PDB file of C-alpha atoms in Angstrom:
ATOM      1  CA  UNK A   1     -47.424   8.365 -11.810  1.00 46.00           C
ATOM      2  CA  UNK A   2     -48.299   6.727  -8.404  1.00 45.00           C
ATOM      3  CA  UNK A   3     -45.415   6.709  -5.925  1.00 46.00           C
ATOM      4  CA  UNK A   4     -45.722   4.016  -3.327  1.00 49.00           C
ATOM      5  CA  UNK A   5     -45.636   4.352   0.311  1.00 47.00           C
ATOM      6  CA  UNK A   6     -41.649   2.848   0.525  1.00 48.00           C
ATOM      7  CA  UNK A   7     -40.628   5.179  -1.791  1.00 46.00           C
ATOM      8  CA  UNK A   8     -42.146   7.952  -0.618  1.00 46.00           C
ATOM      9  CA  UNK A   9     -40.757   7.268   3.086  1.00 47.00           C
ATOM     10  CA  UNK A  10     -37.541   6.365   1.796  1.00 47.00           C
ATOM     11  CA  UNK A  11     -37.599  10.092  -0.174  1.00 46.00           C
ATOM     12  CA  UNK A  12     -38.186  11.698   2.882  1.00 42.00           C
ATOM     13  CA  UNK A  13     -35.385   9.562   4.818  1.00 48.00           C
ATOM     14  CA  UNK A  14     -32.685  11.357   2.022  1.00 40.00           C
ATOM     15  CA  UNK A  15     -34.180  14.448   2.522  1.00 44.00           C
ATOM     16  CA  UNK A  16     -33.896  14.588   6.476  1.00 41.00           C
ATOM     17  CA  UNK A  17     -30.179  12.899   6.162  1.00 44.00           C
ATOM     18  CA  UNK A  18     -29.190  15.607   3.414  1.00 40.00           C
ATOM     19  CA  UNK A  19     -30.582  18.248   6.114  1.00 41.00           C
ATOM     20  CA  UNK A  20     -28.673  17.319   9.109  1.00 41.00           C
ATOM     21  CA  UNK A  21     -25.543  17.065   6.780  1.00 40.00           C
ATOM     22  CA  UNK A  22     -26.186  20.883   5.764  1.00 42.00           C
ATOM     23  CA  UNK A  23     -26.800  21.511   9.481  1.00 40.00           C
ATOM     24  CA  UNK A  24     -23.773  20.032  10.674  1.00 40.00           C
ATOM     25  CA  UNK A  25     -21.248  21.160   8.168  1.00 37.00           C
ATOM     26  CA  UNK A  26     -22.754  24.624   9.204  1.00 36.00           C
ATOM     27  CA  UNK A  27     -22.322  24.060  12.827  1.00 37.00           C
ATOM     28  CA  UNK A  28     -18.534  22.989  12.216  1.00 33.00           C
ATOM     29  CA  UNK A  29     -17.717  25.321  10.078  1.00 36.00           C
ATOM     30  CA  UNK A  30     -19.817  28.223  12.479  1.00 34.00           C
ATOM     31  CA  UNK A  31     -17.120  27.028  15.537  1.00 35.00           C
ATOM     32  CA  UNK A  32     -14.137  26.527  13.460  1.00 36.00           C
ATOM     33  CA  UNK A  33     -15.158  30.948  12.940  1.00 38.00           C
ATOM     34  CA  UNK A  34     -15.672  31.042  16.235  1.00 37.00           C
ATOM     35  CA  UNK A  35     -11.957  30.459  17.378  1.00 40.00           C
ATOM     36  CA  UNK A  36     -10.620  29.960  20.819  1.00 40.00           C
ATOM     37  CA  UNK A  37     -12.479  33.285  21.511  1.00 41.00           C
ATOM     38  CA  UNK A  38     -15.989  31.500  21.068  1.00 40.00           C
ATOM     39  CA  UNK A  39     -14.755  28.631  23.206  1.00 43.00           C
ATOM     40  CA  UNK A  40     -14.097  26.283  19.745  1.00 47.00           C
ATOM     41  CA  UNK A  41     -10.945  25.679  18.532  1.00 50.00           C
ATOM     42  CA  UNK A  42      -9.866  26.903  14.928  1.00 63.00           C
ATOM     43  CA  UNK A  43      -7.651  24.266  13.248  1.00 90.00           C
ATOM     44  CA  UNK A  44      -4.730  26.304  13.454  1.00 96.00           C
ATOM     45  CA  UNK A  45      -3.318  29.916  14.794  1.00 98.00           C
ATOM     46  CA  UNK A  46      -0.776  32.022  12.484  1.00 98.00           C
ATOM     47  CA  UNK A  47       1.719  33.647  14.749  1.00 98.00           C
ATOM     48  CA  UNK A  48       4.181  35.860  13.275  1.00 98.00           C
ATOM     49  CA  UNK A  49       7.749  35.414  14.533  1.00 98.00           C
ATOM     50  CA  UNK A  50      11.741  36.404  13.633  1.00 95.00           C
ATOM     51  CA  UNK A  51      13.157  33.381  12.205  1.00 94.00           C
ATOM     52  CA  UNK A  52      16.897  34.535  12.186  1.00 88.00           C
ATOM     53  CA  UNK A  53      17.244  35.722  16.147  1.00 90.00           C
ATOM     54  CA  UNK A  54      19.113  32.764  17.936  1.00 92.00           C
ATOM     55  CA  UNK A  55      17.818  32.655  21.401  1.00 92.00           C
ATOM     56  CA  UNK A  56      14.790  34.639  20.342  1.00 95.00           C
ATOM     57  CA  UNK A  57      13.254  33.659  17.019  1.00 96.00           C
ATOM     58  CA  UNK A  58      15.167  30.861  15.262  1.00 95.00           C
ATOM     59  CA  UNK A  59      14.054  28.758  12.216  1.00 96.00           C
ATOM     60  CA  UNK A  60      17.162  25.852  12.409  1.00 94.00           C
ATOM     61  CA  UNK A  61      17.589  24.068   9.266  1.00 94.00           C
ATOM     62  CA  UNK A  62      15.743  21.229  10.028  1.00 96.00           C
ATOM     63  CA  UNK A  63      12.332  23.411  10.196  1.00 95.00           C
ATOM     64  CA  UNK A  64      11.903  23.594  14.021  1.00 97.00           C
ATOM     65  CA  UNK A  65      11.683  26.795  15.923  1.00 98.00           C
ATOM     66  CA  UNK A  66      13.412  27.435  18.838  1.00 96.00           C
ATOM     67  CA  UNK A  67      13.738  30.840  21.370  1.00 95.00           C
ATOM     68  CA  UNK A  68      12.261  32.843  23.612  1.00 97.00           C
ATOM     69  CA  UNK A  69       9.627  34.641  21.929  1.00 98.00           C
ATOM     70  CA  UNK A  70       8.822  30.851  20.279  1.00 98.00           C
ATOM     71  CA  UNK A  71       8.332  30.111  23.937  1.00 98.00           C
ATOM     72  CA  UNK A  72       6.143  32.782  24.883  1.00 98.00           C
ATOM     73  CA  UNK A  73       4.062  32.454  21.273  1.00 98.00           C
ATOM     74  CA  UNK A  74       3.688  28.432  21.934  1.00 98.00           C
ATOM     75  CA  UNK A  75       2.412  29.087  25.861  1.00 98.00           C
ATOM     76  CA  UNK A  76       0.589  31.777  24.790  1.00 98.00           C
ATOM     77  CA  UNK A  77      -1.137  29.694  22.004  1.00 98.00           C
ATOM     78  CA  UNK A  78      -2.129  27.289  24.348  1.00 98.00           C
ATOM     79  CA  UNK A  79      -3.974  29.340  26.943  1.00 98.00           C
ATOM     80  CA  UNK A  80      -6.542  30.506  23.519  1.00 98.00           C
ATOM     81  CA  UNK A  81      -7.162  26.962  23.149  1.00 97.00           C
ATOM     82  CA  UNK A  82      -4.398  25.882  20.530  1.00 98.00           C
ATOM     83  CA  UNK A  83      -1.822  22.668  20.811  1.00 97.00           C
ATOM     84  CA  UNK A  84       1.379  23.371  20.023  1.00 96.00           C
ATOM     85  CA  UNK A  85       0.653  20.864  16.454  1.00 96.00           C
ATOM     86  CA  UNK A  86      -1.642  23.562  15.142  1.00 98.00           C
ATOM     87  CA  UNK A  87       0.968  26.694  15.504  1.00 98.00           C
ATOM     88  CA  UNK A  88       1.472  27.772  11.590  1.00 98.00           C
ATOM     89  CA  UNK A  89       4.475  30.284  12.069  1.00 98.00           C
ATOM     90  CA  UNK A  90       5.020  33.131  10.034  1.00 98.00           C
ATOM     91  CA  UNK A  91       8.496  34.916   9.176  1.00 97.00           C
ATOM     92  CA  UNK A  92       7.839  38.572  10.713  1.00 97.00           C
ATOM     93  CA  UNK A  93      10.501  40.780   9.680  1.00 91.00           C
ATOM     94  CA  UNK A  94      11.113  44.318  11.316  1.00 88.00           C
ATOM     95  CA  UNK A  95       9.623  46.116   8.482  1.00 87.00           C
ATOM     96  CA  UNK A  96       6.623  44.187   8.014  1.00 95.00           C
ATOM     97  CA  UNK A  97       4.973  43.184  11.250  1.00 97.00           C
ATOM     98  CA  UNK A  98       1.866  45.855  11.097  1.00 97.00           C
ATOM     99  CA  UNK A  99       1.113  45.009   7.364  1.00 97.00           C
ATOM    100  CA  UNK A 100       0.561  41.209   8.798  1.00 98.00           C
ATOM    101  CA  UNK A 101      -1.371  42.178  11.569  1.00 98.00           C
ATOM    102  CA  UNK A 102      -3.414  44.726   9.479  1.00 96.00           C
ATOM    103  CA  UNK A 103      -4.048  42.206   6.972  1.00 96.00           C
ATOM    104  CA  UNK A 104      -4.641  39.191   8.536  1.00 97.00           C
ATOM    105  CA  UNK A 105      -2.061  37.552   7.795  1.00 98.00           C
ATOM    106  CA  UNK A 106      -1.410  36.886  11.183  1.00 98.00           C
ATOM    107  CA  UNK A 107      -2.887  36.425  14.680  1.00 98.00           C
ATOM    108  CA  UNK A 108      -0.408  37.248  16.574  1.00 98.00           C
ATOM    109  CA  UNK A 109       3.338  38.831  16.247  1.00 98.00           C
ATOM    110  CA  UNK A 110       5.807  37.537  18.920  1.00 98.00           C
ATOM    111  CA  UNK A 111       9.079  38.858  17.415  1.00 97.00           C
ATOM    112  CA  UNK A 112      11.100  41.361  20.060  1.00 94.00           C
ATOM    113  CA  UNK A 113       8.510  44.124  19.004  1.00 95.00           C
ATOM    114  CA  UNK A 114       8.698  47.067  20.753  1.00 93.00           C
ATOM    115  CA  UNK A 115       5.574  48.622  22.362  1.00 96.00           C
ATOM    116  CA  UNK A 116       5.692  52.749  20.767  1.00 93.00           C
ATOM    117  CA  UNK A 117       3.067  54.964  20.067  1.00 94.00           C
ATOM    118  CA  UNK A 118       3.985  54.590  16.132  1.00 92.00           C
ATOM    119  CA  UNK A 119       3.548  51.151  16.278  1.00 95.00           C
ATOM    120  CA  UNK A 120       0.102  51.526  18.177  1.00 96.00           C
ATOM    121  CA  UNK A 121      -1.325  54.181  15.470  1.00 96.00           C
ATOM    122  CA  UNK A 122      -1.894  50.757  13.361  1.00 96.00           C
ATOM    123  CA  UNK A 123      -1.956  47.999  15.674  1.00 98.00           C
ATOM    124  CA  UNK A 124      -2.583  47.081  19.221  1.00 98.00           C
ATOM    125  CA  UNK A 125      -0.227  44.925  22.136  1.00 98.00           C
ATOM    126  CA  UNK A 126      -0.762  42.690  24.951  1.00 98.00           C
ATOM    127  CA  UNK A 127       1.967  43.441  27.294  1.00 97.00           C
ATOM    128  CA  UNK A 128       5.319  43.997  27.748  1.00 98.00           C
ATOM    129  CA  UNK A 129       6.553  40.184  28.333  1.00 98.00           C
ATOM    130  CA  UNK A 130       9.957  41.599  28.291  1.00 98.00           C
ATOM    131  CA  UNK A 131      12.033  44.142  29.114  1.00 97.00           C
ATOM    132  CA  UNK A 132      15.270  44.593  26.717  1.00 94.00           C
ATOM    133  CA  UNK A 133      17.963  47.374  26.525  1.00 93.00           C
ATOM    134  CA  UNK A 134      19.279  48.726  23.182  1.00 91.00           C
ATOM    135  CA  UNK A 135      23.089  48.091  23.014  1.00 92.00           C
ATOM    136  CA  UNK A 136      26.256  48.042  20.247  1.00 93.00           C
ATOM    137  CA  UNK A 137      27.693  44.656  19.376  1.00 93.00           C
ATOM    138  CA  UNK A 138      31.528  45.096  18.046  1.00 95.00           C
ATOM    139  CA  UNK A 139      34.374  43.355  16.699  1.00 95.00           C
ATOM    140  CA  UNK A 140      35.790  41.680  19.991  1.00 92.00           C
ATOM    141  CA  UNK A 141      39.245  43.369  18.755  1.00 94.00           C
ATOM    142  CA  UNK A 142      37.461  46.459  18.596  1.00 95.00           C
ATOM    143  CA  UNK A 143      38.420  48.958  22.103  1.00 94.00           C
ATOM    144  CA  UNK A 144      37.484  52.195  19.949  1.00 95.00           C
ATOM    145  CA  UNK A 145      33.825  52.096  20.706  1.00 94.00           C
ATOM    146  CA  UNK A 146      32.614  51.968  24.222  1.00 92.00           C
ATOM    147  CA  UNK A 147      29.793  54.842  24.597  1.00 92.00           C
ATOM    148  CA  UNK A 148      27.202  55.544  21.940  1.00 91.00           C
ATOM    149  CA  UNK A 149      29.198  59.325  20.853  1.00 93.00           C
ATOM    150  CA  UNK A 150      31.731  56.960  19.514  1.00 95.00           C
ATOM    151  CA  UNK A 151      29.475  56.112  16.524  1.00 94.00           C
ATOM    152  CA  UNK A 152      29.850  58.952  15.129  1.00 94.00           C
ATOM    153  CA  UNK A 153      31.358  58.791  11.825  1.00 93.00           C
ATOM    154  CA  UNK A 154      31.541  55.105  11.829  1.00 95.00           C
ATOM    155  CA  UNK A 155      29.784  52.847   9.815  1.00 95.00           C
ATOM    156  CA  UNK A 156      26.554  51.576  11.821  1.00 94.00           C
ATOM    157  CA  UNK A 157      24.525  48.498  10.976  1.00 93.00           C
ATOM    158  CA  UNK A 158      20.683  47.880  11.856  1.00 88.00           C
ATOM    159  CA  UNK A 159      17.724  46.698  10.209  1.00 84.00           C
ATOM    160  CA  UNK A 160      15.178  48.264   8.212  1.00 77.00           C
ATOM    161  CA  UNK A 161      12.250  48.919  10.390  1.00 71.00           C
ATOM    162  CA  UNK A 162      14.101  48.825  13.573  1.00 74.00           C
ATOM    163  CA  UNK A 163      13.243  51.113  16.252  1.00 73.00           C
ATOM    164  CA  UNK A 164      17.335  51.230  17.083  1.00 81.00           C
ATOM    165  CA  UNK A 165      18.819  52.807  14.657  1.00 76.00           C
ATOM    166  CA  UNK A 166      16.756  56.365  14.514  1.00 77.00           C
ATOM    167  CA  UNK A 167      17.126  55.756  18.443  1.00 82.00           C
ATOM    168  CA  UNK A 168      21.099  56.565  17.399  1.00 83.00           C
ATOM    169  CA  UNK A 169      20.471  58.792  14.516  1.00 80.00           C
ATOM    170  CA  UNK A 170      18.530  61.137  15.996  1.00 85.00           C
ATOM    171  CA  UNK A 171      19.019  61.043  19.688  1.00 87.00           C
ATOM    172  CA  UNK A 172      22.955  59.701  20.294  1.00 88.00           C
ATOM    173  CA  UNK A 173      25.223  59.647  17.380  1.00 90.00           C
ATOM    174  CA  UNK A 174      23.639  61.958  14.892  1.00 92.00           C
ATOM    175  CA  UNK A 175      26.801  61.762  12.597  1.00 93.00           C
ATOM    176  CA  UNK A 176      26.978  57.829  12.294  1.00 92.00           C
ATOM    177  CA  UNK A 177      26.575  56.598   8.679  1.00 93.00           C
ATOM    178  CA  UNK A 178      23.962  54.334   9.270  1.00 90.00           C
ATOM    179  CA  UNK A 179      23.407  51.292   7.064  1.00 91.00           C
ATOM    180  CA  UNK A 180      20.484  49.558   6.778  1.00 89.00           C
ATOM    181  CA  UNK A 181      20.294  45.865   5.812  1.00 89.00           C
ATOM    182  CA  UNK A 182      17.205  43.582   5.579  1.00 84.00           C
ATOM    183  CA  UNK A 183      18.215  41.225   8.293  1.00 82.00           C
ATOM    184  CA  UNK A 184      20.507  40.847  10.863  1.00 84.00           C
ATOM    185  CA  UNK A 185      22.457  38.271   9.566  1.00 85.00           C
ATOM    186  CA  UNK A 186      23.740  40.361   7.103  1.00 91.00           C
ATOM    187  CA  UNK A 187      24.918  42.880   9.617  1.00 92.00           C
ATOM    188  CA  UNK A 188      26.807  40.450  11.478  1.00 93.00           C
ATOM    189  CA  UNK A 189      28.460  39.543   8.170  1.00 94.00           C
ATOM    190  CA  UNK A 190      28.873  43.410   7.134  1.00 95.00           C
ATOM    191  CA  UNK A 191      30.603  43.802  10.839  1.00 96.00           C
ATOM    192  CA  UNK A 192      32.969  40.791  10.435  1.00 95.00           C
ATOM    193  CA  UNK A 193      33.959  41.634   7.301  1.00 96.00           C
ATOM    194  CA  UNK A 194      34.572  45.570   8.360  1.00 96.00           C
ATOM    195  CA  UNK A 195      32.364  46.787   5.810  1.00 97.00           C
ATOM    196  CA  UNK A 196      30.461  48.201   9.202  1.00 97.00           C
ATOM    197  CA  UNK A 197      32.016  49.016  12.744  1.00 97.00           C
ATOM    198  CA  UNK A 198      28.638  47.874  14.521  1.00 96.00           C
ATOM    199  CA  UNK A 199      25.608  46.108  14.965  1.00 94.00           C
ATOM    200  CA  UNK A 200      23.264  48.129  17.513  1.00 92.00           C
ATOM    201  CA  UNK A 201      19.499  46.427  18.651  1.00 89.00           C
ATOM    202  CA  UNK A 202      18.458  45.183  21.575  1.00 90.00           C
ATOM    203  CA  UNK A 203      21.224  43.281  23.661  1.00 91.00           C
ATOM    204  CA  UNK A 204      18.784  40.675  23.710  1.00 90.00           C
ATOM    205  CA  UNK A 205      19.026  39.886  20.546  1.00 89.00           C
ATOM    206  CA  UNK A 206      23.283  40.563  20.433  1.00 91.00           C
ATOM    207  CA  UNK A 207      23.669  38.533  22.958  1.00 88.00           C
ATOM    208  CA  UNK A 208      22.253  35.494  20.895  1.00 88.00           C
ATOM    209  CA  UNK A 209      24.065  35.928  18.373  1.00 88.00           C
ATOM    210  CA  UNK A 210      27.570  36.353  19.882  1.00 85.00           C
ATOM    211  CA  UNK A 211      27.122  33.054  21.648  1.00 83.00           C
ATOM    212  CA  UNK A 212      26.094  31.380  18.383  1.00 85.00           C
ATOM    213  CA  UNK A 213      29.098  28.605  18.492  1.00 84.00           C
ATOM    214  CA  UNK A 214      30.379  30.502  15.057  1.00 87.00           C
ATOM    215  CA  UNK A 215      30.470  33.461  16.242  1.00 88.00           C
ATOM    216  CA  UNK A 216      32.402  33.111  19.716  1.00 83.00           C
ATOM    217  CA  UNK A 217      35.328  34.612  19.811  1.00 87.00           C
ATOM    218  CA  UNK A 218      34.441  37.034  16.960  1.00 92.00           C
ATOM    219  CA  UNK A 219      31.893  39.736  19.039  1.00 92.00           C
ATOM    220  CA  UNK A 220      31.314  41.238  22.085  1.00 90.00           C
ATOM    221  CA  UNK A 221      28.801  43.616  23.760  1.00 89.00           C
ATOM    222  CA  UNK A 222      29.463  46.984  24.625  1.00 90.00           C
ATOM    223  CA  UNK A 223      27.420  46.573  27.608  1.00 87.00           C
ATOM    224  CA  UNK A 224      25.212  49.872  27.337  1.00 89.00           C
ATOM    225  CA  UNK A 225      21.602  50.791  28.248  1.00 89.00           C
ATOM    226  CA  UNK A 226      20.909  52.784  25.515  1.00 89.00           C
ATOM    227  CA  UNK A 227      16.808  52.124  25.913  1.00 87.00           C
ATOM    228  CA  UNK A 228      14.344  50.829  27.053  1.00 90.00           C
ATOM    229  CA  UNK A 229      12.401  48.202  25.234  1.00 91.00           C
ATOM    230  CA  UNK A 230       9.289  46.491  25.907  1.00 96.00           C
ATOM    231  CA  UNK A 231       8.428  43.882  23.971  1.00 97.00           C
ATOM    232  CA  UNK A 232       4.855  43.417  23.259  1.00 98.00           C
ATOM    233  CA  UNK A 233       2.323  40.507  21.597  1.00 98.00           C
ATOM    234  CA  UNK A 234       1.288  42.470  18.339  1.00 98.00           C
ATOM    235  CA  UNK A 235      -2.213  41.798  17.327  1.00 98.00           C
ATOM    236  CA  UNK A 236      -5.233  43.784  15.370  1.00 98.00           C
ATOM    237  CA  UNK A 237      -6.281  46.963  16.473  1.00 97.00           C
ATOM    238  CA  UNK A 238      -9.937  46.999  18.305  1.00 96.00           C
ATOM    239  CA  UNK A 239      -9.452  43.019  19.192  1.00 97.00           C
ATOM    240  CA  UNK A 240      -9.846  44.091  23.148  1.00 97.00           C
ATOM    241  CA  UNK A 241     -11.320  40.522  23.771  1.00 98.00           C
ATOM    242  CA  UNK A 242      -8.101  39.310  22.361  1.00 98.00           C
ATOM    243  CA  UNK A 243      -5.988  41.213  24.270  1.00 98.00           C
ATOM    244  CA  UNK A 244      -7.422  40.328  27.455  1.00 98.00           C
ATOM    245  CA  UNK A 245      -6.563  36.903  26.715  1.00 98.00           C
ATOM    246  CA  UNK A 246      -2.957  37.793  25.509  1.00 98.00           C
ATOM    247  CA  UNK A 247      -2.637  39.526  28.603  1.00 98.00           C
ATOM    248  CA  UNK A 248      -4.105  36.535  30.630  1.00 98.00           C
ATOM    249  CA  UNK A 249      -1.930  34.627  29.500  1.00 98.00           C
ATOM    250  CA  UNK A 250       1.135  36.428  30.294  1.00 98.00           C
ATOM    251  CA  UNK A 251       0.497  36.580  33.428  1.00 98.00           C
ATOM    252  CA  UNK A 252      -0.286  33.293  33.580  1.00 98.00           C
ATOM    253  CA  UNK A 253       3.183  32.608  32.447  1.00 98.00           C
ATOM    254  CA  UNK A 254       5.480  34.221  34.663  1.00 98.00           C
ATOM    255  CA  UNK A 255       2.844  32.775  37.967  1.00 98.00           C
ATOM    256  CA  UNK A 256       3.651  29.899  36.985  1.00 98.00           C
ATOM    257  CA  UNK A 257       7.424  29.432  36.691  1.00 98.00           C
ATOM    258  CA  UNK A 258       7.567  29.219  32.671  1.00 98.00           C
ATOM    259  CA  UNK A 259       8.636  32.731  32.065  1.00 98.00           C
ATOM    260  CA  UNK A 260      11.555  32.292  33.903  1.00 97.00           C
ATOM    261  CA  UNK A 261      12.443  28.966  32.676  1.00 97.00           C
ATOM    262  CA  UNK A 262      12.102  30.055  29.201  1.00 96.00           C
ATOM    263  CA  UNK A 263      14.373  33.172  30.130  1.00 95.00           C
ATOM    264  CA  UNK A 264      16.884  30.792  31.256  1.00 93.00           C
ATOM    265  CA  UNK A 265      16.861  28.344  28.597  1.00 92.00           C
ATOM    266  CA  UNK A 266      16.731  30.337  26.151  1.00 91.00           C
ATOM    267  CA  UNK A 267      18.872  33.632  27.112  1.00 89.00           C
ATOM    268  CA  UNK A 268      20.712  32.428  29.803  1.00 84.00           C
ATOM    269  CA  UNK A 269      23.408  30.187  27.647  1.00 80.00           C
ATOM    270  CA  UNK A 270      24.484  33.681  26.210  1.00 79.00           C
ATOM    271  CA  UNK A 271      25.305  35.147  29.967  1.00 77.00           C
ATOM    272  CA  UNK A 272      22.515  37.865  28.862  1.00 84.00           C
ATOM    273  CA  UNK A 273      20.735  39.090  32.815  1.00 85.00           C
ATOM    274  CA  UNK A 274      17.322  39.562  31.670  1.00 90.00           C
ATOM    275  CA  UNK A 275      15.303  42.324  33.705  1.00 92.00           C
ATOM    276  CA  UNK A 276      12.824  41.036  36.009  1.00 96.00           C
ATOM    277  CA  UNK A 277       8.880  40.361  33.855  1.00 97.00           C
ATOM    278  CA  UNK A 278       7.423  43.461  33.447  1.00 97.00           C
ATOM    279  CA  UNK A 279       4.405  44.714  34.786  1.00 97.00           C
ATOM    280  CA  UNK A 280       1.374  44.399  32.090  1.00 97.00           C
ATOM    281  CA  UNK A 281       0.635  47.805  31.057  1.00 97.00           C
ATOM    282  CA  UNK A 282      -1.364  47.810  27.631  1.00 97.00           C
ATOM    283  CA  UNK A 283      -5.285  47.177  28.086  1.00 91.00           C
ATOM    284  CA  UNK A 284      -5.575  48.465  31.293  1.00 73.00           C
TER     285      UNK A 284
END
């Protein structure tokens, strides 16, 4: 069968316009791979953060996210090339944040994770952003517990996966009956209640949630230093070109004023004196 000249030109017209569809749909979908990292934006980042720290890591009931680390994940987000619109955050709870990070379930983990060599077997930080101090929150009625040898044989709250309570087990109150609950808000119920004497993390974090407008009145701090803790961007091991941006960011950050802003917005409400931004330490 003869095939005339307008149908043969008009075959090779599909042909060519099928091609370049192939080519581009390849071409998209080789820089949505290539990520901020490849100088293309990815249509969204998956950051991992606390959702039930006030001041820190809060998801409020109307599905917004609010806090510090929020702060530092959105700013941060924005230097790799990301608008705040395509931020997908993840609930990272204590216990949890390496398996996200190790399985890509996340990009990043901004949720008041301490830098520590246990913690860097599996993963790898950009950092510190932050420089907290492990403390006791009590019952404000409370004048029986003022130094951390008072724990002992009290009831103790923390949660699983924290680096705070071992901190107490093992090097300040070895006889406190520690209890271990999945979150903190069950702590701070547990301590109101008396079913625990108290709630020990990072004053960062107490602080938050004794100013929470239910709460006032109810808690206060017992104002120690019991650590140090440097709070790091968790991300996957061997991603140095990530962490170099992390880091560049960070920087970037307190340079510019918005560290401290954020530090006052968000911590500042609660009285809580944050330590000056820490020097960047991991990468170097």
């Amino acid at each position: 069968m003869k095939i005339s000249k307008a149908a043969a030109a008009a075959a090779v017209a599909v042909a060519l316009a099928l091609t370049a569809t192939a080519c581009g749909s390849s071409d998209k979908d080789s820089a949505s791979d290539a990520g901020a990292s490849g100088g293309a934006k990815k249509d969204k980042i998956v950051i991992g953060i606390k959702f039930d720290q006030p001041g820190l890591g809060l998801k409020t009931p109307d599905g917004k996210y609010t806090g510090f680390d929020v702060d530092v994940a959105t700013y941060v987000a924005k230097q790799l090339g990301y608008e705040p619109g395509q931020i997908e955050f993840k609930q990272a709870v204590s216990a949890e944040r390496e398996n996200l990070i190790a399985n890509g379930d996340v990009k990043l983990v901004v949720a008041t994770y301490t830098i520590n060599d246990k913690r860097k077997a599996r993963v790898d930080f950009a950092g510190p952003y932050f420089l907290a101090h492990q403390d006791l929150l009590v019952r404000a009625d409370d004048d029986s517990i003022t130094k951390a040898e008072d724990l002992n044989k009290k009831k103790l709250c923390s949660v699983a996966g924290s680096t705070s309570a071992q901190n107490v087990k093992t090097k300040l109150a070895p006889d406190a009956d520690l209890r271990e609950y999945p979150g903190y808000s069950e702590c701070l119920t547990g301590l109101e209640n008396k079913a625990v004497d108290a709630l020990t993390t990072d004053g960062s974090i107490l602080a938050g949630y004794a100013a929470q407008e239910k709460n006032k009145g109810k808690f206060k701090l017992a104002g120690l230093k019991l650590s140090d803790e440097p709070y790091g961007v968790g991300l996957k091991k061997g991603d140095k070109d990530l962490q170099t941006k992390v880091n560049a960011a960070l920087k970037k950050m307190v340079e510019d004023g918005s560290w401290q802003k954020a530090v006052d917005a968000n911590l500042g409400p609660a009285g809580y004196k944050a330590e000056p931004a820490p020097q960047i330490t991991e990468g170097s």
